[in-house]
Amino acid sequence: MMDDLFSGLEAAAPKRVEMADGAWLLRHHALDVSSTLLHAVDQISSAAPFRHMVTPGGFSMSVAMTNCGPFGWVTDRRGYRYQTTDPESGKPWPAMPQSFQSLAESAARDAGYPDFIPNACLINRYEPGAKMSLHQDKDEKDFTNPIVSVSLGLPATFQFGGMNRTDPVRKHVLSHGDVVVWGGPSRLFFHGIMPLKDGIHDAAGRARINLTFRHAAV
């Protein structure tokens, strides 16, 4: 009976949540292709393994990262940037799977951005306790394109603020298959992930996988 109650509440929850002007939470948008996406992540990380990158200040990030697509986002003591090669191997990043591209473009269309074509996908792996502090995505130089963020695995609490770090933040619980898209007036809003709670997900194990699609203008 309790399962029926939760199922009813989930079914009644809105599938599209407007978080701010130009920002949308699309619940379960990626659920039907989640297995395909996770399989592709395994293949990508076999070629370009997850690693804990270092910030310009010398701090190791709690989130493990890798990339796919023509451009990859990296950070080290030299700064934040996009580049076409994996700094650990010197090889190009793995190609972006068609399943990734199709999902990112369909989510952007549903959120009101029909012209979005991603050329970079940052893949984050959160393990229990890992977090992402409030930050802006501003290394792309051209902010006319939105950000598309896909959640897989364990649930996480997403913080979405405003143009200033000190602006109030709203918290949204992101579940397996949820997609967040933000652009236009909210493109440079601060956002982050609170420390991941421990748990086991049937498909992703003891982790949350986040796919962040961008159009990198370099």
Tab-separated table of C-alpha atoms in Angstrom, residues 26-129:
chain	number	residue	atom	x	y	z
A	26	LEU	CA	12.361	17.918	-16.994
A	27	ARG	CA	11.560	14.972	-14.779
A	28	HIS	CA	12.326	11.478	-16.171
A	29	HIS	CA	13.220	12.930	-19.591
A	30	ALA	CA	16.190	10.540	-19.853
A	31	LEU	CA	14.663	7.567	-18.041
A	32	ASP	CA	13.826	5.506	-21.128
A	33	VAL	CA	17.417	5.683	-22.418
A	34	SER	CA	19.191	5.592	-19.050
A	35	SER	CA	20.597	2.084	-19.546
A	36	THR	CA	22.024	3.083	-22.933
A	37	LEU	CA	23.573	6.198	-21.411
A	38	LEU	CA	25.205	4.299	-18.528
A	39	HIS	CA	26.615	1.691	-20.905
A	40	ALA	CA	28.116	4.479	-22.997
A	41	VAL	CA	29.646	6.046	-19.877
A	42	ASP	CA	31.395	2.732	-19.141
A	43	GLN	CA	32.849	2.691	-22.667
A	44	ILE	CA	33.959	6.318	-22.491
A	45	SER	CA	35.611	5.899	-19.093
A	46	SER	CA	37.478	2.819	-20.349
A	47	ALA	CA	39.138	5.017	-22.965
A	48	ALA	CA	39.426	8.169	-20.825
A	49	PRO	CA	39.320	7.111	-17.153
A	50	PHE	CA	37.631	9.139	-14.437
A	51	ARG	CA	40.074	11.265	-12.474
A	52	HIS	CA	39.978	13.822	-9.662
A	53	MET	CA	41.119	17.027	-11.301
A	54	VAL	CA	42.956	19.771	-9.428
A	55	THR	CA	41.714	23.357	-9.223
A	56	PRO	CA	43.978	26.330	-10.000
A	57	GLY	CA	44.270	26.781	-6.228
A	58	GLY	CA	45.706	23.271	-5.861
A	59	PHE	CA	42.654	21.543	-4.370
A	60	SER	CA	41.631	18.075	-5.563
A	61	MET	CA	37.962	17.965	-6.577
A	62	SER	CA	35.773	15.475	-4.708
A	63	VAL	CA	33.954	14.641	-7.950
A	64	ALA	CA	35.702	12.364	-10.465
A	65	MET	CA	35.513	13.559	-14.073
A	66	THR	CA	36.041	12.638	-17.692
A	67	ASN	CA	34.793	13.985	-21.025
A	68	CYS	CA	33.565	13.048	-24.465
A	69	GLY	CA	33.029	15.023	-27.637
A	70	PRO	CA	35.229	17.385	-29.663
A	71	PHE	CA	36.035	19.431	-26.552
A	72	GLY	CA	36.609	18.463	-22.932
A	73	TRP	CA	36.567	20.650	-19.842
A	74	VAL	CA	39.663	20.413	-17.671
A	75	THR	CA	41.133	22.126	-14.649
A	76	ASP	CA	44.671	22.138	-13.255
A	77	ARG	CA	47.101	24.633	-11.766
A	78	ARG	CA	47.070	26.519	-15.100
A	79	GLY	CA	43.337	27.233	-14.884
A	80	TYR	CA	39.937	26.172	-16.193
A	81	ARG	CA	39.620	25.585	-19.940
A	82	TYR	CA	38.380	23.455	-22.810
A	83	GLN	CA	40.766	21.427	-24.926
A	84	THR	CA	40.497	18.820	-27.658
A	85	THR	CA	42.791	16.252	-26.029
A	86	ASP	CA	42.880	14.333	-22.760
A	87	PRO	CA	45.806	15.814	-20.799
A	88	GLU	CA	46.591	12.420	-19.277
A	89	SER	CA	46.895	10.511	-22.562
A	90	GLY	CA	47.428	13.248	-25.138
A	91	LYS	CA	44.723	11.594	-27.274
A	92	PRO	CA	41.461	13.158	-28.453
A	93	TRP	CA	38.544	12.703	-26.086
A	94	PRO	CA	36.238	9.798	-26.977
A	95	ALA	CA	33.575	10.695	-29.527
A	96	MET	CA	30.208	11.802	-28.187
A	97	PRO	CA	27.737	8.903	-28.605
A	98	GLN	CA	24.684	9.576	-30.738
A	99	SER	CA	22.500	8.661	-27.754
A	100	PHE	CA	24.082	11.512	-25.795
A	101	GLN	CA	23.684	14.026	-28.612
A	102	SER	CA	20.068	13.101	-29.326
A	103	LEU	CA	19.075	13.308	-25.672
A	104	ALA	CA	20.760	16.670	-25.117
A	105	GLU	CA	19.148	18.173	-28.204
A	106	SER	CA	15.667	16.838	-27.380
A	107	ALA	CA	15.850	18.150	-23.803
A	108	ALA	CA	17.003	21.558	-25.040
A	109	ARG	CA	14.114	21.684	-27.516
A	110	ASP	CA	11.619	20.811	-24.789
A	111	ALA	CA	13.017	23.643	-22.677
A	112	GLY	CA	12.731	26.182	-25.499
A	113	TYR	CA	16.222	26.011	-27.050
A	114	PRO	CA	15.692	24.403	-30.495
A	115	ASP	CA	19.100	25.330	-31.933
A	116	PHE	CA	21.330	23.759	-29.293
A	117	ILE	CA	24.046	21.452	-30.645
A	118	PRO	CA	26.460	20.246	-27.942
A	119	ASN	CA	30.126	19.777	-28.717
A	120	ALA	CA	31.291	18.991	-25.177
A	121	CYS	CA	30.053	16.599	-22.508
A	122	LEU	CA	31.600	16.680	-19.053
A	123	ILE	CA	30.866	13.445	-17.187
A	124	ASN	CA	30.926	13.682	-13.381
A	125	ARG	CA	30.918	10.704	-11.031
A	126	TYR	CA	29.756	11.484	-7.504
A	127	GLU	CA	30.362	8.989	-4.713
A	128	PRO	CA	28.842	9.428	-1.235
A	129	GLY	CA	30.094	12.663	0.312
